[in-house]
PDB file of C-alpha atoms and ligand atoms in Angstrom:
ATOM      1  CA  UNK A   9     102.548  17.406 -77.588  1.00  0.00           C
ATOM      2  CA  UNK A  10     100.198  18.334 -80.853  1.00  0.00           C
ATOM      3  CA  UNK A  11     101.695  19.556 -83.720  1.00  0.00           C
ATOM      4  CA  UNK A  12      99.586  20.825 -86.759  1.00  0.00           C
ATOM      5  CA  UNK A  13     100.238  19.960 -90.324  1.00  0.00           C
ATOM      6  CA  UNK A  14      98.512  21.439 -93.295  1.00  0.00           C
ATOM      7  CA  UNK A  15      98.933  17.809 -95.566  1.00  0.00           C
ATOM      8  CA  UNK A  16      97.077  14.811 -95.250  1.00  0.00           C
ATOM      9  CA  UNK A  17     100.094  13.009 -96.993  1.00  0.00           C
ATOM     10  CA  UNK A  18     101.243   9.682 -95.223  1.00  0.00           C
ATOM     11  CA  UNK A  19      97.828   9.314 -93.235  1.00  0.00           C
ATOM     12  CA  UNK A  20      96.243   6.130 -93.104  1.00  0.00           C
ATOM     13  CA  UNK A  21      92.637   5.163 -91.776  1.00  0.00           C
ATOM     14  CA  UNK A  22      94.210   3.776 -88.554  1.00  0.00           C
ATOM     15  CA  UNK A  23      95.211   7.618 -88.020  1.00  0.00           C
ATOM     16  CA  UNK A  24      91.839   9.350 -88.852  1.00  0.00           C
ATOM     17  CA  UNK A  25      89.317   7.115 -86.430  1.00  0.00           C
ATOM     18  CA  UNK A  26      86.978   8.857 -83.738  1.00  0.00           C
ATOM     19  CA  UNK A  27      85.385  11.778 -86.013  1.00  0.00           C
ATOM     20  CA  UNK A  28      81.758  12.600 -86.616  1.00  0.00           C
ATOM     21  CA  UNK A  29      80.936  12.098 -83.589  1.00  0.00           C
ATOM     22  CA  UNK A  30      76.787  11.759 -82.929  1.00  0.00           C
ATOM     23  CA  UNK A  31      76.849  11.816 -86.569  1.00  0.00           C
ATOM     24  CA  UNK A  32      73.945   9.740 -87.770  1.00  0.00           C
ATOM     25  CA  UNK A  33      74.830   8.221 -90.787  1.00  0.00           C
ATOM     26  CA  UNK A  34      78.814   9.264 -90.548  1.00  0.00           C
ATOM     27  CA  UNK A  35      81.625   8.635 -93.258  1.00  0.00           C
ATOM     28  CA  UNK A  36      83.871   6.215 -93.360  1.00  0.00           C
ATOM     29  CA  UNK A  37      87.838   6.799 -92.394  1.00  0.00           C
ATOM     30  CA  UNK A  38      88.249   6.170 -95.836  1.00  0.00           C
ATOM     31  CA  UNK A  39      85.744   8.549 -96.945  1.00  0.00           C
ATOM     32  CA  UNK A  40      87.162  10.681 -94.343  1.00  0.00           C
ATOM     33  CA  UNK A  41      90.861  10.350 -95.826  1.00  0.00           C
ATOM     34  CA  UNK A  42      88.958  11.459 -99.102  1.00  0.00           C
ATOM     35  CA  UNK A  43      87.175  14.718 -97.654  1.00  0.00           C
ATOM     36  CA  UNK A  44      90.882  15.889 -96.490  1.00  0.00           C
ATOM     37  CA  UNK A  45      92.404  14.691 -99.828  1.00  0.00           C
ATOM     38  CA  UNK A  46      89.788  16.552-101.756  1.00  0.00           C
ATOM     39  CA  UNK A  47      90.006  19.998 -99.809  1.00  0.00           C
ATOM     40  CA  UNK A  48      91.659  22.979-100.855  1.00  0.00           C
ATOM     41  CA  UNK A  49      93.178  23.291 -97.349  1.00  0.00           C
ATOM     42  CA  UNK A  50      93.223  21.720 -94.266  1.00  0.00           C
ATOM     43  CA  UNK A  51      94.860  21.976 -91.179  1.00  0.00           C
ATOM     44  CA  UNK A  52      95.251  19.050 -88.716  1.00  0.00           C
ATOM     45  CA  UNK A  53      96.309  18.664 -84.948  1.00  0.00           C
ATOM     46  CA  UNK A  54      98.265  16.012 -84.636  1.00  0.00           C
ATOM     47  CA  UNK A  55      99.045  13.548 -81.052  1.00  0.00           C
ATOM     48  CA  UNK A  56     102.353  13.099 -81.228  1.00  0.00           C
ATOM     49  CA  UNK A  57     102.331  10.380 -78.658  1.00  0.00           C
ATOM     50  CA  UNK A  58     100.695   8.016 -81.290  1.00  0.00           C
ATOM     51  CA  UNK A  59     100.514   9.888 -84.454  1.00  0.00           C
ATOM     52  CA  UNK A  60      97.176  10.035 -84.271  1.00  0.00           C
ATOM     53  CA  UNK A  61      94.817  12.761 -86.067  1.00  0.00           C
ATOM     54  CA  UNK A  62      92.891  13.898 -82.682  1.00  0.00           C
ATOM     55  CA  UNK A  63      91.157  17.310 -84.686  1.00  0.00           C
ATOM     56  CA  UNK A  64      91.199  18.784 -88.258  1.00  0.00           C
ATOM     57  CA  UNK A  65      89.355  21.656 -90.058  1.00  0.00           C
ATOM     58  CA  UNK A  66      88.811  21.728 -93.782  1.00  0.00           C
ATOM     59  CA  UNK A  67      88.052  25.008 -96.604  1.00  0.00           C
ATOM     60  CA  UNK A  68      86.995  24.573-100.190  1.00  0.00           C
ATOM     61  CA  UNK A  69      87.285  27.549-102.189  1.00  0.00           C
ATOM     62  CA  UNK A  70      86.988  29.256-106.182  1.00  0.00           C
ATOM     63  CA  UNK A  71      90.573  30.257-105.482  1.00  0.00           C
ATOM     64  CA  UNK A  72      89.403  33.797-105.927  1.00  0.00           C
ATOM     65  CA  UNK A  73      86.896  35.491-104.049  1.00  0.00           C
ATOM     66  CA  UNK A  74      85.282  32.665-101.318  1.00  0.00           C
ATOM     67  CA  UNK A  75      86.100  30.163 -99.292  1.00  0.00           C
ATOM     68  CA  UNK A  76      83.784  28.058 -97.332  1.00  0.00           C
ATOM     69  CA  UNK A  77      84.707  26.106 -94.439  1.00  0.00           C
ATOM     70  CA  UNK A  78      82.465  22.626 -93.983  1.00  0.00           C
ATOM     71  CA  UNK A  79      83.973  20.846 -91.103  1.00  0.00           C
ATOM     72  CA  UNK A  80      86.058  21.617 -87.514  1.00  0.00           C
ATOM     73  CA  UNK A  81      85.945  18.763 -84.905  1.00  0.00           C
ATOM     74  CA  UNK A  82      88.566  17.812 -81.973  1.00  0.00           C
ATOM     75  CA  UNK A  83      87.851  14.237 -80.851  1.00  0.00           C
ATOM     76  CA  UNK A  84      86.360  14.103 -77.568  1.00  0.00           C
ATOM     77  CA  UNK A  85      88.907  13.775 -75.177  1.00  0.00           C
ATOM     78  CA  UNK A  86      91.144  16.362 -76.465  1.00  0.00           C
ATOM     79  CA  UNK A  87      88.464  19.130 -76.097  1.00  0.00           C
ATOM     80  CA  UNK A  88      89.359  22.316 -73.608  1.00  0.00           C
ATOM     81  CA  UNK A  89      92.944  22.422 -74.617  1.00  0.00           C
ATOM     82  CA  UNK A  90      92.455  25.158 -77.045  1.00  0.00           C
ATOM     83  CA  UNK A  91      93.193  23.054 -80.246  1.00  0.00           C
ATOM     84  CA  UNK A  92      89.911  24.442 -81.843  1.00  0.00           C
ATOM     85  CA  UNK A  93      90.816  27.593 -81.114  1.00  0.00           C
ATOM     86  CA  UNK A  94      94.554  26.718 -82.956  1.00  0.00           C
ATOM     87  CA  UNK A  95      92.863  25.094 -86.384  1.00  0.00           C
ATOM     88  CA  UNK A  96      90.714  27.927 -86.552  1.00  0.00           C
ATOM     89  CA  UNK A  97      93.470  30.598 -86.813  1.00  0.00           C
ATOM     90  CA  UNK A  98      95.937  28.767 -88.877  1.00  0.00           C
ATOM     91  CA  UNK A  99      92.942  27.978 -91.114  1.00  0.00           C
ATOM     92  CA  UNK A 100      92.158  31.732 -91.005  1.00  0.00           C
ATOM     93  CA  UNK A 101      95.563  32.437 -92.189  1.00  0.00           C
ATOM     94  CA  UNK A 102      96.194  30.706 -94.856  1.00  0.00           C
ATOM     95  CA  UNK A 103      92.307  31.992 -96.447  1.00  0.00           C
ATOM     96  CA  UNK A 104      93.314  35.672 -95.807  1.00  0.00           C
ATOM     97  CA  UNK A 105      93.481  36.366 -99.526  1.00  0.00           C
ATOM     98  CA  UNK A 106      89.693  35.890 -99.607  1.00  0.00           C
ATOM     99  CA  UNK A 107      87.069  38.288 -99.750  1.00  0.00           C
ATOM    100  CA  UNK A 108      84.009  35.999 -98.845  1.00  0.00           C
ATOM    101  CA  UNK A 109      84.945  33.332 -95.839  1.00  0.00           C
ATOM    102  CA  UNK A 110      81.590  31.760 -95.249  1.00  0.00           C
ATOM    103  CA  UNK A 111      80.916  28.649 -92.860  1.00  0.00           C
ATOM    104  CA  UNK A 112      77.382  27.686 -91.020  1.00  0.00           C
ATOM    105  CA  UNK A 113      77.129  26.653 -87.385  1.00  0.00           C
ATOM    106  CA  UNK A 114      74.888  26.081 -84.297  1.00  0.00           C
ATOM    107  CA  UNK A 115      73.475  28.981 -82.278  1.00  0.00           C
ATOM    108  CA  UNK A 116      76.051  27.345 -79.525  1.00  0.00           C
ATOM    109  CA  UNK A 117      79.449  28.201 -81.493  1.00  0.00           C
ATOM    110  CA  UNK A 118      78.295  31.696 -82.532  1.00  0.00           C
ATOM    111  CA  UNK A 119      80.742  33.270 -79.562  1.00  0.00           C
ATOM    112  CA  UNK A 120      83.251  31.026 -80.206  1.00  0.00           C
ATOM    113  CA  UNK A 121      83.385  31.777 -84.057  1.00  0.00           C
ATOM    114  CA  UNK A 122      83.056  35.494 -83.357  1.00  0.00           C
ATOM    115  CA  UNK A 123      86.234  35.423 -81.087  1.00  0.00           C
ATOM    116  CA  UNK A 124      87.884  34.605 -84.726  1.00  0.00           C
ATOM    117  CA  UNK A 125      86.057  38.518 -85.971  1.00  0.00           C
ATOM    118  CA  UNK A 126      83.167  36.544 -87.617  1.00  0.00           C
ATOM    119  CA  UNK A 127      80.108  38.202 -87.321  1.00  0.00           C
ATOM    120  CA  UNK A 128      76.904  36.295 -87.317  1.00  0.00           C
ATOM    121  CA  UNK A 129      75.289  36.344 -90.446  1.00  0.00           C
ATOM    122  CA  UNK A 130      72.085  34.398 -92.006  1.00  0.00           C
ATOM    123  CA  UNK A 131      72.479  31.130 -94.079  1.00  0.00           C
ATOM    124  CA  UNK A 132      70.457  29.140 -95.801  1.00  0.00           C
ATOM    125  CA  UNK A 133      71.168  25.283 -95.913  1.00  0.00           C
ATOM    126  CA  UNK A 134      70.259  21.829 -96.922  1.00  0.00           C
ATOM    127  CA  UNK A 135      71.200  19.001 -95.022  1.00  0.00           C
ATOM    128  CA  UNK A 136      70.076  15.287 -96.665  1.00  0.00           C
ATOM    129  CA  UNK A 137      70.808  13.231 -93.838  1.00  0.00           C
ATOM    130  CA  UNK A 138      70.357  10.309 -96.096  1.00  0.00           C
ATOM    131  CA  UNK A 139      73.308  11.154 -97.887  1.00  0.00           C
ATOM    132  CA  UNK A 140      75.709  11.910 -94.846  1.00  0.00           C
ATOM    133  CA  UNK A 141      77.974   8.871 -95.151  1.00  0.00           C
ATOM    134  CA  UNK A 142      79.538  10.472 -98.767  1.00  0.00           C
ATOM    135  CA  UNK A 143      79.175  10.545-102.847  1.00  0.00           C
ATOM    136  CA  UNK A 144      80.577   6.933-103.450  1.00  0.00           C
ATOM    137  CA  UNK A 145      84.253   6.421-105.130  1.00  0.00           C
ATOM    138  CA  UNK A 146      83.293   7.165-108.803  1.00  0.00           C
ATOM    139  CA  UNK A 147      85.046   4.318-110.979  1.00  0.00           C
TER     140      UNK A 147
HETATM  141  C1  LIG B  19      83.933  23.244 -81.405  1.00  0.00           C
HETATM  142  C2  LIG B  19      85.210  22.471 -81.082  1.00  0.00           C
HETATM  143  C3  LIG B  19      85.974  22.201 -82.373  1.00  0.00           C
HETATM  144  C4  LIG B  19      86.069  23.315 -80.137  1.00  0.00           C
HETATM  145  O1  LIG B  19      87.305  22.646 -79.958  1.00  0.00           O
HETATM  146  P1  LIG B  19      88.172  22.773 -78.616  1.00  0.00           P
HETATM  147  O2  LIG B  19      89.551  22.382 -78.927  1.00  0.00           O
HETATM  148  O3  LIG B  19      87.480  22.050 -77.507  1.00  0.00           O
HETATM  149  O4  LIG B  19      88.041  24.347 -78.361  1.00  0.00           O
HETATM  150  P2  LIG B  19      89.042  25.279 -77.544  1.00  0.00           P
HETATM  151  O5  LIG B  19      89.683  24.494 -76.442  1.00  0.00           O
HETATM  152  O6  LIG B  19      89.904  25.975 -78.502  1.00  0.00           O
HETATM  153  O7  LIG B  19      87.935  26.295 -76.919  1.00  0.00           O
HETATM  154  C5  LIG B  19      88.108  27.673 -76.972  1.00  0.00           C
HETATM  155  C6  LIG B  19      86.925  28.325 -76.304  1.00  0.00           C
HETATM  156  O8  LIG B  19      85.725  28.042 -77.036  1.00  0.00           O
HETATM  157  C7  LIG B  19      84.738  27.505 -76.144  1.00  0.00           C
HETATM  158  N1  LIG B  19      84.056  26.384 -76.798  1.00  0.00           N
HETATM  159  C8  LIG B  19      84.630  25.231 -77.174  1.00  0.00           C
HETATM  160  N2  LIG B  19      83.694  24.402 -77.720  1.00  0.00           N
HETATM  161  C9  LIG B  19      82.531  25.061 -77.666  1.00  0.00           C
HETATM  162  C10 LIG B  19      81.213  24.720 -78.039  1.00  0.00           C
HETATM  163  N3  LIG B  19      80.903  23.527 -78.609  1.00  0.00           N
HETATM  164  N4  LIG B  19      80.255  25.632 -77.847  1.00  0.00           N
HETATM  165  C11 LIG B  19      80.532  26.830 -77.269  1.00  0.00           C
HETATM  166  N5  LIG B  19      81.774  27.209 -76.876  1.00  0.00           N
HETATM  167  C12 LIG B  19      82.750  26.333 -77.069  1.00  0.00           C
HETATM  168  C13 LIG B  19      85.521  26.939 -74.964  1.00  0.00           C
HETATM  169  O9  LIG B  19      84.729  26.940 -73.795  1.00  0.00           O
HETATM  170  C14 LIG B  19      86.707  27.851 -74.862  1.00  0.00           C
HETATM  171  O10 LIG B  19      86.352  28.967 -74.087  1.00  0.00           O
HETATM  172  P3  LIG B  19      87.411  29.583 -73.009  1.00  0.00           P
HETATM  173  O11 LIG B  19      88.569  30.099 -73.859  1.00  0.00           O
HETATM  174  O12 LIG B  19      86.620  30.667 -72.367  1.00  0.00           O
HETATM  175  O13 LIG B  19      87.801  28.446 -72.130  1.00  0.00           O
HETATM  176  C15 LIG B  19      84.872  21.140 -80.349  1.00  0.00           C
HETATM  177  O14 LIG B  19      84.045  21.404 -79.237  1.00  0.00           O
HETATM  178  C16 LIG B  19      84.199  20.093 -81.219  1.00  0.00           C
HETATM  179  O15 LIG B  19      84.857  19.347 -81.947  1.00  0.00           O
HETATM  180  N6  LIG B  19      82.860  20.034 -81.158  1.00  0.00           N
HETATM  181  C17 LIG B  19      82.104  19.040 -81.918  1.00  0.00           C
HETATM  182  C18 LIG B  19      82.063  19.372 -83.398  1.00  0.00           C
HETATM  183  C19 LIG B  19      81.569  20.773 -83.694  1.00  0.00           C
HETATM  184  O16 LIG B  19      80.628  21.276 -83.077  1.00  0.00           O
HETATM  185  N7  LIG B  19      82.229  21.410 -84.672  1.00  0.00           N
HETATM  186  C20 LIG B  19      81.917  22.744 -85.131  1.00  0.00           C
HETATM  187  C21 LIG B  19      81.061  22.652 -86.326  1.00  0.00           C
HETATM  188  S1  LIG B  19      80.553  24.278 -86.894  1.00  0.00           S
END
């Protein structure tokens, strides 16, 4: 069964492995761990089998007009059983105070966003592949 949790408390890197997949230059689990830590919310789908973190989505936000959400990924094998679909709406939820809910995506996901009610708009973006892995633990 998956359960969803909206705390990364008690998770450990043995928990969080499998993400980013075809990512380049991809973060660490304990950069991972750090992203989710660092997030104004998150919601994450949980294996209860194993305990294991199989998808998550984050938001950052100003906590008063706009939230932006970076990152939504269900590992592999635990695509097509409508966990996406679950992150996105309880993520939804919780950033219904917001007037601005902004996130950027392939031309692939556009119907599958707008299933959610969000319209396709235009973004402009910078992506410095380079520095994919993370900002380093500052001392
Ligand atoms: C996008 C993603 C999170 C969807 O997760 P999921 O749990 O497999 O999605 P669901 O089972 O809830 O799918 C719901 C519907 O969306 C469709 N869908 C799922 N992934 C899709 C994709 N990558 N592109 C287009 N449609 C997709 C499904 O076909 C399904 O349609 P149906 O209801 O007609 O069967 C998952 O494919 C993933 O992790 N992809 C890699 C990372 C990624 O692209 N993240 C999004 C960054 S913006």
């Amino acid at each position: 069964m998956i359960t969803y949790k909206d705390t990364s408390k008690d998770l450990t890197t043995d928990n969080v492995r499998g993400f980013f997949v075809g990512w380049p230059n991809p973060p660490s689990e304990e950069t991972f761990l750090r992203i989710l830590t660092g997030s104004d919310e998150i919601v994450l789908a949980i294996d209860d089998a194993n305990g294991r973190v199989v998808g998550f989505i984050n938001a950052i936000t100003d906590g008063v007009l706009a939230a932006y959400i970076p990152l939504l990924e269900v590992l592999p094998e635990y695509q097509g059983r409508k966990i996406g679909t679950e992150l996105v709406k309880r993520l939804l939820d919780k950033l219904e105070p917001y007037y601005m809910i902004d996130l950027v995506c392939n031309d692939s996901l556009v119907g599958f966003y707008e299933r959610f009610g969000l319209p396709r708009a235009t973004a402009m973006a910078a992506r410095r592949f380079d520095r994919q892995s993370g900002i380093a633990r500052r001392a």
